[in-house]
PDB file of C-alpha atoms in Angstrom:
ATOM      1  CA  MET A   1      -0.004   0.067   0.016  1.00  0.00           C
ATOM      2  CA  THR A   2       1.450   3.226  -1.102  1.00  0.00           C
ATOM      3  CA  SER A   3       2.667   5.399   1.961  1.00  0.00           C
ATOM      4  CA  LEU A   4       3.944   8.703   2.414  1.00  0.00           C
ATOM      5  CA  VAL A   5       7.525   8.161   3.818  1.00  0.00           C
ATOM      6  CA  GLU A   6       7.920  11.667   4.709  1.00  0.00           C
ATOM      7  CA  VAL A   7       6.658  15.218   3.831  1.00  0.00           C
ATOM      8  CA  SER A   8       8.612  18.495   4.476  1.00  0.00           C
ATOM      9  CA  THR A   9       8.068  22.068   3.828  1.00  0.00           C
ATOM     10  CA  HIS A  10       9.648  25.297   3.400  1.00  0.00           C
ATOM     11  CA  TRP A  11       7.896  28.511   4.364  1.00  0.00           C
ATOM     12  CA  PRO A  12       9.489  31.860   2.702  1.00  0.00           C
ATOM     13  CA  SER A  13       8.847  35.078   4.793  1.00  0.00           C
ATOM     14  CA  GLN A  14       5.505  36.013   5.862  1.00  0.00           C
ATOM     15  CA  VAL A  15       4.232  39.323   5.008  1.00  0.00           C
ATOM     16  CA  PRO A  16       0.899  41.205   5.847  1.00  0.00           C
ATOM     17  CA  LEU A  17      -1.703  41.000   3.380  1.00  0.00           C
ATOM     18  CA  ALA A  18      -2.096  44.827   3.811  1.00  0.00           C
ATOM     19  CA  SER A  19       1.138  45.311   2.660  1.00  0.00           C
ATOM     20  CA  ARG A  20       0.304  43.888  -0.696  1.00  0.00           C
ATOM     21  CA  GLN A  21      -2.977  45.927  -1.125  1.00  0.00           C
ATOM     22  CA  ASP A  22      -1.708  47.995  -4.145  1.00  0.00           C
ATOM     23  CA  ALA A  23       0.216  45.239  -5.477  1.00  0.00           C
ATOM     24  CA  LEU A  24      -2.817  42.935  -5.634  1.00  0.00           C
ATOM     25  CA  ASN A  25      -5.286  45.952  -6.751  1.00  0.00           C
ATOM     26  CA  LEU A  26      -7.520  45.341  -3.652  1.00  0.00           C
ATOM     27  CA  SER A  27      -9.848  48.366  -2.529  1.00  0.00           C
ATOM     28  CA  ASP A  28     -10.021  49.160   1.278  1.00  0.00           C
ATOM     29  CA  ALA A  29     -13.529  47.006   1.264  1.00  0.00           C
ATOM     30  CA  GLU A  30     -11.959  44.327  -0.767  1.00  0.00           C
ATOM     31  CA  LEU A  31      -9.153  43.903   1.626  1.00  0.00           C
ATOM     32  CA  ARG A  32     -11.275  44.049   4.605  1.00  0.00           C
ATOM     33  CA  ARG A  33     -13.053  41.465   3.185  1.00  0.00           C
ATOM     34  CA  TYR A  34     -10.108  39.073   2.474  1.00  0.00           C
ATOM     35  CA  GLN A  35      -9.014  39.343   6.279  1.00  0.00           C
ATOM     36  CA  ARG A  36     -12.675  39.355   7.836  1.00  0.00           C
ATOM     37  CA  ALA A  37     -14.681  37.219   5.944  1.00  0.00           C
ATOM     38  CA  PHE A  38     -11.772  34.751   4.230  1.00  0.00           C
ATOM     39  CA  GLY A  39      -9.545  34.928   7.561  1.00  0.00           C
ATOM     40  CA  LEU A  40      -6.318  35.693   5.567  1.00  0.00           C
ATOM     41  CA  SER A  41      -3.656  37.965   7.700  1.00  0.00           C
ATOM     42  CA  GLU A  42      -0.163  37.024   6.011  1.00  0.00           C
ATOM     43  CA  ILE A  43       0.693  35.340   3.364  1.00  0.00           C
ATOM     44  CA  CYS A  44       4.280  33.662   2.082  1.00  0.00           C
ATOM     45  CA  ARG A  45       6.357  35.637  -0.155  1.00  0.00           C
ATOM     46  CA  ASP A  46       9.996  35.192  -1.494  1.00  0.00           C
ATOM     47  CA  THR A  47      11.170  37.720  -4.187  1.00  0.00           C
ATOM     48  CA  GLU A  48      14.757  36.822  -3.794  1.00  0.00           C
ATOM     49  CA  HIS A  49      15.076  33.260  -4.330  1.00  0.00           C
ATOM     50  CA  SER A  50      14.435  30.917  -7.723  1.00  0.00           C
ATOM     51  CA  GLU A  51      11.915  28.523  -8.122  1.00  0.00           C
ATOM     52  CA  ALA A  52      14.419  25.914  -8.044  1.00  0.00           C
ATOM     53  CA  GLU A  53      15.511  27.462  -4.619  1.00  0.00           C
ATOM     54  CA  LEU A  54      12.480  27.164  -3.065  1.00  0.00           C
ATOM     55  CA  LEU A  55      12.044  23.539  -4.039  1.00  0.00           C
ATOM     56  CA  MET A  56      15.432  22.640  -2.672  1.00  0.00           C
ATOM     57  CA  ALA A  57      14.878  24.400   0.662  1.00  0.00           C
ATOM     58  CA  ALA A  58      11.869  22.024   1.056  1.00  0.00           C
ATOM     59  CA  VAL A  59      13.961  18.934   0.161  1.00  0.00           C
ATOM     60  CA  ASP A  60      16.664  19.841   1.912  1.00  0.00           C
ATOM     61  CA  LYS A  61      14.312  19.305   5.129  1.00  0.00           C
ATOM     62  CA  LEU A  62      13.756  15.541   3.789  1.00  0.00           C
ATOM     63  CA  GLY A  63      15.848  13.444   6.293  1.00  0.00           C
ATOM     64  CA  SER A  64      14.676  10.137   5.045  1.00  0.00           C
ATOM     65  CA  LEU A  65      16.049  10.974   1.608  1.00  0.00           C
ATOM     66  CA  ARG A  66      19.796  11.261   2.647  1.00  0.00           C
ATOM     67  CA  GLY A  67      21.752   8.392   1.627  1.00  0.00           C
ATOM     68  CA  ARG A  68      18.528   7.104  -0.328  1.00  0.00           C
ATOM     69  CA  GLU A  69      19.189   9.135  -3.088  1.00  0.00           C
ATOM     70  CA  HIS A  70      19.847   6.341  -5.602  1.00  0.00           C
ATOM     71  CA  ARG A  71      16.641   4.727  -4.533  1.00  0.00           C
ATOM     72  CA  VAL A  72      14.495   7.620  -6.189  1.00  0.00           C
ATOM     73  CA  ARG A  73      13.139   6.162  -9.608  1.00  0.00           C
ATOM     74  CA  TYR A  74      10.680   8.967 -10.041  1.00  0.00           C
ATOM     75  CA  LEU A  75      11.000  12.901  -9.762  1.00  0.00           C
ATOM     76  CA  ILE A  76       7.656  14.397 -10.197  1.00  0.00           C
ATOM     77  CA  ARG A  77       7.114  18.102 -10.298  1.00  0.00           C
ATOM     78  CA  ALA A  78       3.217  18.746  -9.384  1.00  0.00           C
ATOM     79  CA  ARG A  79       2.544  22.330 -10.877  1.00  0.00           C
ATOM     80  CA  THR A  80      -0.531  24.522 -10.955  1.00  0.00           C
ATOM     81  CA  GLN A  81       1.214  27.139 -13.661  1.00  0.00           C
ATOM     82  CA  ARG A  82       1.983  25.194 -16.617  1.00  0.00           C
ATOM     83  CA  ALA A  83       5.247  27.370 -17.530  1.00  0.00           C
ATOM     84  CA  PRO A  84       6.173  29.174 -14.408  1.00  0.00           C
ATOM     85  CA  SER A  85       9.583  30.010 -15.658  1.00  0.00           C
ATOM     86  CA  PRO A  86      10.662  30.564 -19.512  1.00  0.00           C
ATOM     87  CA  TYR A  87      12.239  28.066 -21.714  1.00  0.00           C
ATOM     88  CA  PRO A  88      14.865  26.363 -21.368  1.00  0.00           C
ATOM     89  CA  ASP A  89      14.975  27.169 -17.694  1.00  0.00           C
ATOM     90  CA  SER A  90      13.617  24.557 -15.403  1.00  0.00           C
ATOM     91  CA  ALA A  91      13.572  24.097 -11.653  1.00  0.00           C
ATOM     92  CA  LEU A  92      12.917  20.187 -12.086  1.00  0.00           C
ATOM     93  CA  HIS A  93      15.916  19.446 -14.054  1.00  0.00           C
ATOM     94  CA  GLU A  94      18.028  22.011 -11.691  1.00  0.00           C
ATOM     95  CA  VAL A  95      16.588  20.096  -8.519  1.00  0.00           C
ATOM     96  CA  ARG A  96      17.415  16.870 -10.217  1.00  0.00           C
ATOM     97  CA  ARG A  97      21.108  17.890 -11.181  1.00  0.00           C
ATOM     98  CA  GLU A  98      21.329  19.338  -7.301  1.00  0.00           C
ATOM     99  CA  LEU A  99      20.472  15.881  -5.988  1.00  0.00           C
ATOM    100  CA  GLY A 100      22.289  13.544  -8.581  1.00  0.00           C
ATOM    101  CA  LEU A 101      19.405  12.315  -9.686  1.00  0.00           C
ATOM    102  CA  SER A 102      20.299  11.553 -13.327  1.00  0.00           C
ATOM    103  CA  HIS A 103      18.969   7.816 -13.165  1.00  0.00           C
ATOM    104  CA  ALA A 104      15.274   9.233 -11.994  1.00  0.00           C
ATOM    105  CA  SER A 105      12.571   9.784 -14.566  1.00  0.00           C
ATOM    106  CA  ALA A 106      11.656  13.206 -14.235  1.00  0.00           C
ATOM    107  CA  PHE A 107       8.601  14.809 -15.230  1.00  0.00           C
ATOM    108  CA  ALA A 108       5.870  17.222 -14.452  1.00  0.00           C
ATOM    109  CA  LEU A 109       2.144  17.394 -13.877  1.00  0.00           C
ATOM    110  CA  THR A 110       0.174  20.354 -14.419  1.00  0.00           C
ATOM    111  CA  GLU A 111      -3.444  19.775 -15.770  1.00  0.00           C
ATOM    112  CA  HIS A 112      -4.653  19.445 -12.399  1.00  0.00           C
ATOM    113  CA  ALA A 113      -3.882  22.845 -11.413  1.00  0.00           C
ATOM    114  CA  CYS A 114      -3.629  22.942  -7.647  1.00  0.00           C
ATOM    115  CA  ALA A 115      -4.981  19.625  -7.175  1.00  0.00           C
ATOM    116  CA  SER A 116      -1.852  18.370  -8.790  1.00  0.00           C
ATOM    117  CA  GLY A 117      -0.164  17.542  -5.632  1.00  0.00           C
ATOM    118  CA  LEU A 118      -2.674  14.916  -4.620  1.00  0.00           C
ATOM    119  CA  SER A 119      -2.898  13.442  -8.120  1.00  0.00           C
ATOM    120  CA  ALA A 120       1.237  13.090  -8.258  1.00  0.00           C
ATOM    121  CA  VAL A 121       1.091  10.992  -5.314  1.00  0.00           C
ATOM    122  CA  ASP A 122      -1.892   8.574  -6.664  1.00  0.00           C
ATOM    123  CA  LEU A 123       0.297   8.368  -9.840  1.00  0.00           C
ATOM    124  CA  ALA A 124       3.665   7.834  -7.851  1.00  0.00           C
ATOM    125  CA  GLY A 125       1.776   4.797  -5.966  1.00  0.00           C
ATOM    126  CA  MET A 126       1.074   3.290  -9.431  1.00  0.00           C
ATOM    127  CA  LEU A 127       4.435   3.585 -10.861  1.00  0.00           C
ATOM    128  CA  LEU A 128       6.172   2.032  -7.796  1.00  0.00           C
ATOM    129  CA  ALA A 129       3.125  -0.871  -7.670  1.00  0.00           C
ATOM    130  CA  GLU A 130       4.643  -1.574 -11.273  1.00  0.00           C
ATOM    131  CA  ASP A 131       8.377  -1.212 -10.586  1.00  0.00           C
ATOM    132  CA  PRO A 132      10.322  -4.047 -10.437  1.00  0.00           C
ATOM    133  CA  ASP A 133      12.479  -2.999  -7.720  1.00  0.00           C
ATOM    134  CA  PRO A 134      10.408  -3.092  -4.244  1.00  0.00           C
ATOM    135  CA  ASP A 135      12.493  -0.198  -2.569  1.00  0.00           C
ATOM    136  CA  ALA A 136      11.792   2.168  -5.244  1.00  0.00           C
ATOM    137  CA  LEU A 137      11.040   5.750  -4.247  1.00  0.00           C
ATOM    138  CA  ALA A 138       9.447   8.540  -5.871  1.00  0.00           C
ATOM    139  CA  LEU A 139       9.944  12.382  -5.049  1.00  0.00           C
ATOM    140  CA  ILE A 140       7.165  14.979  -5.561  1.00  0.00           C
ATOM    141  CA  LEU A 141       7.683  18.489  -5.714  1.00  0.00           C
ATOM    142  CA  VAL A 142       4.925  20.970  -4.760  1.00  0.00           C
ATOM    143  CA  GLY A 143       4.498  24.740  -4.630  1.00  0.00           C
ATOM    144  CA  GLU A 144       5.652  27.526  -6.987  1.00  0.00           C
ATOM    145  CA  PRO A 145       6.266  31.065  -6.883  1.00  0.00           C
ATOM    146  CA  ALA A 146       3.898  33.789  -7.903  1.00  0.00           C
ATOM    147  CA  ARG A 147       5.655  36.074 -10.081  1.00  0.00           C
ATOM    148  CA  ALA A 148       2.981  37.190 -12.186  1.00  0.00           C
ATOM    149  CA  PRO A 149       0.640  39.457 -11.321  1.00  0.00           C
ATOM    150  CA  ASP A 150      -2.687  37.339 -12.135  1.00  0.00           C
ATOM    151  CA  SER A 151      -1.258  34.246 -10.262  1.00  0.00           C
ATOM    152  CA  GLN A 152      -0.954  36.163  -7.121  1.00  0.00           C
ATOM    153  CA  ILE A 153      -4.849  36.827  -6.460  1.00  0.00           C
ATOM    154  CA  LEU A 154      -7.701  34.714  -6.936  1.00  0.00           C
ATOM    155  CA  PRO A 155     -10.588  37.360  -7.447  1.00  0.00           C
ATOM    156  CA  GLY A 156     -13.114  36.968  -4.658  1.00  0.00           C
ATOM    157  CA  MET A 157     -11.719  33.839  -3.321  1.00  0.00           C
ATOM    158  CA  GLY A 158      -8.114  34.295  -2.043  1.00  0.00           C
ATOM    159  CA  ALA A 159      -4.515  35.543  -2.044  1.00  0.00           C
ATOM    160  CA  THR A 160      -1.555  33.036  -2.903  1.00  0.00           C
ATOM    161  CA  GLY A 161       1.514  32.244  -1.034  1.00  0.00           C
ATOM    162  CA  GLU A 162       5.113  30.751  -1.929  1.00  0.00           C
ATOM    163  CA  ALA A 163       5.505  27.932   0.417  1.00  0.00           C
ATOM    164  CA  THR A 164       6.715  24.556  -0.847  1.00  0.00           C
ATOM    165  CA  ALA A 165       6.543  20.865  -0.082  1.00  0.00           C
ATOM    166  CA  ALA A 166       8.515  17.907  -0.732  1.00  0.00           C
ATOM    167  CA  VAL A 167       7.045  14.297  -0.667  1.00  0.00           C
ATOM    168  CA  LEU A 168       9.067  11.235  -0.478  1.00  0.00           C
ATOM    169  CA  VAL A 169       6.708   8.157  -1.593  1.00  0.00           C
ATOM    170  CA  ALA A 170       7.304   4.624  -1.159  1.00  0.00           C
ATOM    171  CA  ASP A 171       5.138   1.293  -2.827  1.00  0.00           C
ATOM    172  CA  ARG A 172       4.571   0.226   0.878  1.00  0.00           C
ATOM    173  CA  GLY A 173       5.445   1.185   4.523  1.00  0.00           C
ATOM    174  CA  PRO A 174       4.164   1.115   8.125  1.00  0.00           C
ATOM    175  CA  HIS A 175       3.275   4.945   8.232  1.00  0.00           C
ATOM    176  CA  ASN A 176       0.936   7.400   6.287  1.00  0.00           C
ATOM    177  CA  ARG A 177      -0.679   4.523   4.116  1.00  0.00           C
ATOM    178  CA  ILE A 178      -3.001   5.787   1.560  1.00  0.00           C
ATOM    179  CA  LEU A 179      -6.248   4.418   2.161  1.00  0.00           C
ATOM    180  CA  GLY A 180      -8.528   6.118  -0.611  1.00  0.00           C
ATOM    181  CA  PHE A 181      -8.252   8.485  -3.432  1.00  0.00           C
ATOM    182  CA  ALA A 182     -10.828  10.392  -5.487  1.00  0.00           C
ATOM    183  CA  CYS A 183     -10.452  12.890  -8.377  1.00  0.00           C
ATOM    184  CA  ARG A 184     -13.173  14.388 -10.582  1.00  0.00           C
ATOM    185  CA  THR A 185     -12.759  17.381 -13.308  1.00  0.00           C
ATOM    186  CA  LEU A 186     -15.591  19.073 -14.215  1.00  0.00           C
ATOM    187  CA  TYR A 187     -16.163  21.284 -17.012  1.00  0.00           C
ATOM    188  CA  THR A 188     -16.621  24.804 -16.564  1.00  0.00           C
ATOM    189  CA  GLY A 189     -17.231  26.021 -20.340  1.00  0.00           C
ATOM    190  CA  ASP A 190     -13.733  27.122 -20.519  1.00  0.00           C
ATOM    191  CA  PRO A 191     -11.055  24.988 -21.946  1.00  0.00           C
ATOM    192  CA  CYS A 192      -8.162  26.739 -20.047  1.00  0.00           C
ATOM    193  CA  MET A 193      -7.139  27.251 -16.321  1.00  0.00           C
ATOM    194  CA  ALA A 194      -7.190  30.969 -16.775  1.00  0.00           C
ATOM    195  CA  MET A 195     -10.941  31.001 -16.783  1.00  0.00           C
ATOM    196  CA  SER A 196     -12.844  33.900 -18.289  1.00  0.00           C
ATOM    197  CA  SER A 197     -15.538  35.792 -15.863  1.00  0.00           C
ATOM    198  CA  GLU A 198     -18.121  33.350 -17.134  1.00  0.00           C
ATOM    199  CA  GLY A 199     -16.071  30.375 -16.204  1.00  0.00           C
ATOM    200  CA  LEU A 200     -15.143  31.445 -13.016  1.00  0.00           C
ATOM    201  CA  ASP A 201     -18.769  31.946 -11.863  1.00  0.00           C
ATOM    202  CA  ARG A 202     -19.782  28.509 -12.994  1.00  0.00           C
ATOM    203  CA  PHE A 203     -16.352  26.945 -11.033  1.00  0.00           C
ATOM    204  CA  ARG A 204     -18.163  29.063  -8.061  1.00  0.00           C
ATOM    205  CA  SER A 205     -21.657  27.807  -8.541  1.00  0.00           C
ATOM    206  CA  MET A 206     -20.285  23.843  -8.802  1.00  0.00           C
ATOM    207  CA  TYR A 207     -17.713  24.241  -5.944  1.00  0.00           C
ATOM    208  CA  THR A 208     -19.253  23.321  -2.829  1.00  0.00           C
ATOM    209  CA  ASP A 209     -21.190  20.201  -4.335  1.00  0.00           C
ATOM    210  CA  ALA A 210     -17.921  19.170  -6.129  1.00  0.00           C
ATOM    211  CA  VAL A 211     -15.817  19.220  -3.154  1.00  0.00           C
ATOM    212  CA  VAL A 212     -18.578  17.606  -0.714  1.00  0.00           C
ATOM    213  CA  GLU A 213     -19.075  14.577  -3.655  1.00  0.00           C
ATOM    214  CA  THR A 214     -15.111  14.141  -3.671  1.00  0.00           C
ATOM    215  CA  ILE A 215     -14.673  13.959  -0.411  1.00  0.00           C
ATOM    216  CA  ALA A 216     -17.391  11.326  -0.281  1.00  0.00           C
ATOM    217  CA  LEU A 217     -15.823   9.036  -3.126  1.00  0.00           C
ATOM    218  CA  ALA A 218     -12.223   9.178  -1.229  1.00  0.00           C
ATOM    219  CA  VAL A 219     -13.684   7.991   1.921  1.00  0.00           C
ATOM    220  CA  ALA A 220     -16.031   5.348   0.352  1.00  0.00           C
ATOM    221  CA  ASP A 221     -12.755   4.656  -1.701  1.00  0.00           C
ATOM    222  CA  ALA A 222     -11.399   3.977   1.677  1.00  0.00           C
ATOM    223  CA  GLY A 223     -13.974   1.702   3.073  1.00  0.00           C
ATOM    224  CA  LEU A 224     -14.499   4.473   5.749  1.00  0.00           C
ATOM    225  CA  GLU A 225     -17.236   6.950   6.895  1.00  0.00           C
ATOM    226  CA  ILE A 226     -16.732  10.344   7.291  1.00  0.00           C
ATOM    227  CA  GLY A 227     -16.961  10.001  10.941  1.00  0.00           C
ATOM    228  CA  ASP A 228     -13.975   7.954  10.735  1.00  0.00           C
ATOM    229  CA  VAL A 229     -11.856  10.849   9.601  1.00  0.00           C
ATOM    230  CA  ALA A 230      -9.759  12.487  12.360  1.00  0.00           C
ATOM    231  CA  LEU A 231      -8.987  15.431  10.893  1.00  0.00           C
ATOM    232  CA  LEU A 232      -9.540  17.195   7.435  1.00  0.00           C
ATOM    233  CA  LEU A 233      -6.641  18.950   5.707  1.00  0.00           C
ATOM    234  CA  PRO A 234      -7.755  21.325   3.153  1.00  0.00           C
ATOM    235  CA  HIS A 235      -5.976  23.900   0.396  1.00  0.00           C
ATOM    236  CA  ASN A 236      -5.942  27.233   2.039  1.00  0.00           C
ATOM    237  CA  VAL A 237      -7.946  29.395   0.157  1.00  0.00           C
ATOM    238  CA  ASN A 238      -9.976  31.042   2.563  1.00  0.00           C
ATOM    239  CA  ARG A 239     -11.666  30.109   6.242  1.00  0.00           C
ATOM    240  CA  ILE A 240     -15.472  30.940   5.075  1.00  0.00           C
ATOM    241  CA  ALA A 241     -15.794  28.316   2.231  1.00  0.00           C
ATOM    242  CA  TRP A 242     -14.726  25.290   4.982  1.00  0.00           C
ATOM    243  CA  VAL A 243     -17.010  27.089   7.672  1.00  0.00           C
ATOM    244  CA  ARG A 244     -19.798  26.811   5.062  1.00  0.00           C
ATOM    245  CA  MET A 245     -19.218  23.439   3.993  1.00  0.00           C
ATOM    246  CA  ALA A 246     -18.630  21.596   7.382  1.00  0.00           C
ATOM    247  CA  ASP A 247     -22.279  20.498   7.776  1.00  0.00           C
ATOM    248  CA  ARG A 248     -22.130  19.326   4.255  1.00  0.00           C
ATOM    249  CA  ILE A 249     -19.104  17.418   4.737  1.00  0.00           C
ATOM    250  CA  GLY A 250     -20.622  15.531   8.167  1.00  0.00           C
ATOM    251  CA  LEU A 251     -17.356  16.871   9.933  1.00  0.00           C
ATOM    252  CA  PRO A 252     -17.482  19.358  12.994  1.00  0.00           C
ATOM    253  CA  LEU A 253     -15.552  22.550  12.164  1.00  0.00           C
ATOM    254  CA  SER A 254     -12.909  21.506  14.956  1.00  0.00           C
ATOM    255  CA  ARG A 255     -12.052  18.445  12.584  1.00  0.00           C
ATOM    256  CA  ILE A 256     -11.060  20.922   9.829  1.00  0.00           C
ATOM    257  CA  PHE A 257      -7.689  21.917   9.955  1.00  0.00           C
ATOM    258  CA  LEU A 258      -7.455  25.876   9.142  1.00  0.00           C
ATOM    259  CA  ASP A 259      -4.598  27.043  11.576  1.00  0.00           C
ATOM    260  CA  ASN A 260      -2.624  27.859   8.382  1.00  0.00           C
ATOM    261  CA  VAL A 261      -4.951  30.005   6.338  1.00  0.00           C
ATOM    262  CA  PRO A 262      -4.122  33.163   8.185  1.00  0.00           C
ATOM    263  CA  ARG A 263      -0.469  32.718   7.724  1.00  0.00           C
ATOM    264  CA  THR A 264       0.347  31.398   4.368  1.00  0.00           C
ATOM    265  CA  GLY A 265      -2.146  32.049   1.554  1.00  0.00           C
ATOM    266  CA  HIS A 266      -3.005  29.830  -0.885  1.00  0.00           C
ATOM    267  CA  CYS A 267       0.216  28.057  -1.623  1.00  0.00           C
ATOM    268  CA  PHE A 268      -0.767  26.184  -4.891  1.00  0.00           C
ATOM    269  CA  GLY A 269      -0.723  22.452  -4.730  1.00  0.00           C
ATOM    270  CA  ALA A 270       1.206  22.686  -1.617  1.00  0.00           C
ATOM    271  CA  ASP A 271      -1.425  23.487   0.818  1.00  0.00           C
ATOM    272  CA  PRO A 272      -2.587  20.056   2.179  1.00  0.00           C
ATOM    273  CA  PHE A 273       0.982  19.092   2.840  1.00  0.00           C
ATOM    274  CA  LEU A 274       1.707  22.251   4.461  1.00  0.00           C
ATOM    275  CA  ASN A 275      -1.279  21.531   6.712  1.00  0.00           C
ATOM    276  CA  PHE A 276      -0.107  17.985   7.280  1.00  0.00           C
ATOM    277  CA  GLU A 277       3.260  18.722   8.568  1.00  0.00           C
ATOM    278  CA  THR A 278       1.897  21.413  10.770  1.00  0.00           C
ATOM    279  CA  ALA A 279      -0.931  19.209  12.036  1.00  0.00           C
ATOM    280  CA  CYS A 280       1.949  16.540  12.810  1.00  0.00           C
ATOM    281  CA  ALA A 281       4.031  18.811  14.531  1.00  0.00           C
ATOM    282  CA  LEU A 282       1.257  20.217  16.734  1.00  0.00           C
ATOM    283  CA  GLY A 283       0.072  16.660  17.658  1.00  0.00           C
ATOM    284  CA  ARG A 284      -3.361  17.001  16.034  1.00  0.00           C
ATOM    285  CA  ILE A 285      -2.879  13.764  14.459  1.00  0.00           C
ATOM    286  CA  ARG A 286      -1.918  10.952  16.464  1.00  0.00           C
ATOM    287  CA  PRO A 287      -0.856   7.304  15.169  1.00  0.00           C
ATOM    288  CA  GLY A 288      -3.675   5.343  13.664  1.00  0.00           C
ATOM    289  CA  ASP A 289      -5.689   8.536  12.736  1.00  0.00           C
ATOM    290  CA  ARG A 290      -7.261   8.573   9.474  1.00  0.00           C
ATOM    291  CA  CYS A 291      -6.739  12.305   7.715  1.00  0.00           C
ATOM    292  CA  LEU A 292      -8.352  13.497   4.604  1.00  0.00           C
ATOM    293  CA  LEU A 293      -6.273  15.994   2.446  1.00  0.00           C
ATOM    294  CA  VAL A 294      -8.257  17.925   0.140  1.00  0.00           C
ATOM    295  CA  SER A 295      -7.456  20.148  -2.774  1.00  0.00           C
ATOM    296  CA  VAL A 296      -9.297  22.079  -5.833  1.00  0.00           C
ATOM    297  CA  GLY A 297      -7.397  23.261  -9.008  1.00  0.00           C
ATOM    298  CA  LEU A 298      -9.175  25.775 -11.386  1.00  0.00           C
ATOM    299  CA  GLY A 299     -10.407  24.251 -14.658  1.00  0.00           C
ATOM    300  CA  ALA A 300     -12.147  22.449 -12.459  1.00  0.00           C
ATOM    301  CA  THR A 301     -10.080  19.400 -11.072  1.00  0.00           C
ATOM    302  CA  TYR A 302     -11.370  18.141  -7.358  1.00  0.00           C
ATOM    303  CA  ALA A 303      -8.999  15.675  -5.369  1.00  0.00           C
ATOM    304  CA  ALA A 304      -9.094  13.975  -1.666  1.00  0.00           C
ATOM    305  CA  THR A 305      -6.702  11.605  -0.300  1.00  0.00           C
ATOM    306  CA  VAL A 306      -7.108   9.691   2.680  1.00  0.00           C
ATOM    307  CA  VAL A 307      -3.920   8.665   5.012  1.00  0.00           C
ATOM    308  CA  GLU A 308      -3.593   6.688   7.893  1.00  0.00           C
ATOM    309  CA  HIS A 309      -1.070   8.092  10.141  1.00  0.00           C
TER     310      HIS A 309
END
C-alpha cells in the first residue's frame, strides 16, 4: 500500500496581506473582506530566490532522503502554472542535478492545477507498484512562486503564497498509508485554467457540491465513513468556504484544520502537505488516525486523499 515516507515544507517570509494591497489592486472594502470573511492575515512571499531554490529548501529538510537518493526512480514536479519559468529554464531539472538524480525519470504534472500534488501521489503509487525494485521511491515537488500579477490573487476567493513541499513516496510502509483517493474533473465551459469571468462564476457555483462529492468518493474508496476521519487537511484558499461546508461534509469545524489559512495564503498544490506537516507537529494527528487531504484546481479538478497516520 502506497505510503508517504516523509513530508517536508519550506515557508518563505510571512508578510501582511495589507502590505500587498496596492500590488494586488485591492480596494479597502476588498481588503477588509479578504481579512475578515476569508480569514487571511499574512501570506508567504519570497522575491529573492528562484523556483528551484524554493523547492530545494523543502527537499533539504527530508531526512529520510539522505543516503537513499539512489533509490529515487521518479522525480515528479506537481505544478499549478504550466510554465512558471521561460524555456529552457527548468526548476525540475535544476533540482534533479542538485540531488544527483540523473538515473530518475523526471516529469511534471500540470493539468490538474492545484490538485496536481494529490494526483501526483496517486500516480507515484501506481508507478512504484509496477516498478521491479520493491525499494524504489518517488519524490514529489509541490508549490511555486507567484511572479505574474494574475497568479498572486484569486479574485473573490483568496491570495496566493509561495511555500513549497517535498513528498517522499514508497510503494509500501508502516506509516502514512494511502487508504483511498478520488479525483474529478468537471467542465466549466472554459478550455483553459485561466478562466473567463463566466467560467469562474460556473466554477464557484459547482464548487461546494463538487468538493463534498469528491470527499465522499475518497472516503468510500478507503472503506470508511466520514465519521472515521480524525482531521480534514484542506487547501488554504479561505476560511469561510470551509466553515460553510462543514455541515455538508459531515464533520464538526473542529476537525477541519484551518490554522494555516491566516499564515500562508493559498500556496498552490502545497497546501494539504503544509497542513499535514503542521498538524503532525502540533499533535493534532496521532498514530492510527485517518486524515483527509483535499485540494481543488481551477479548471476544475477536485482531489481528495485518505491517509492513515
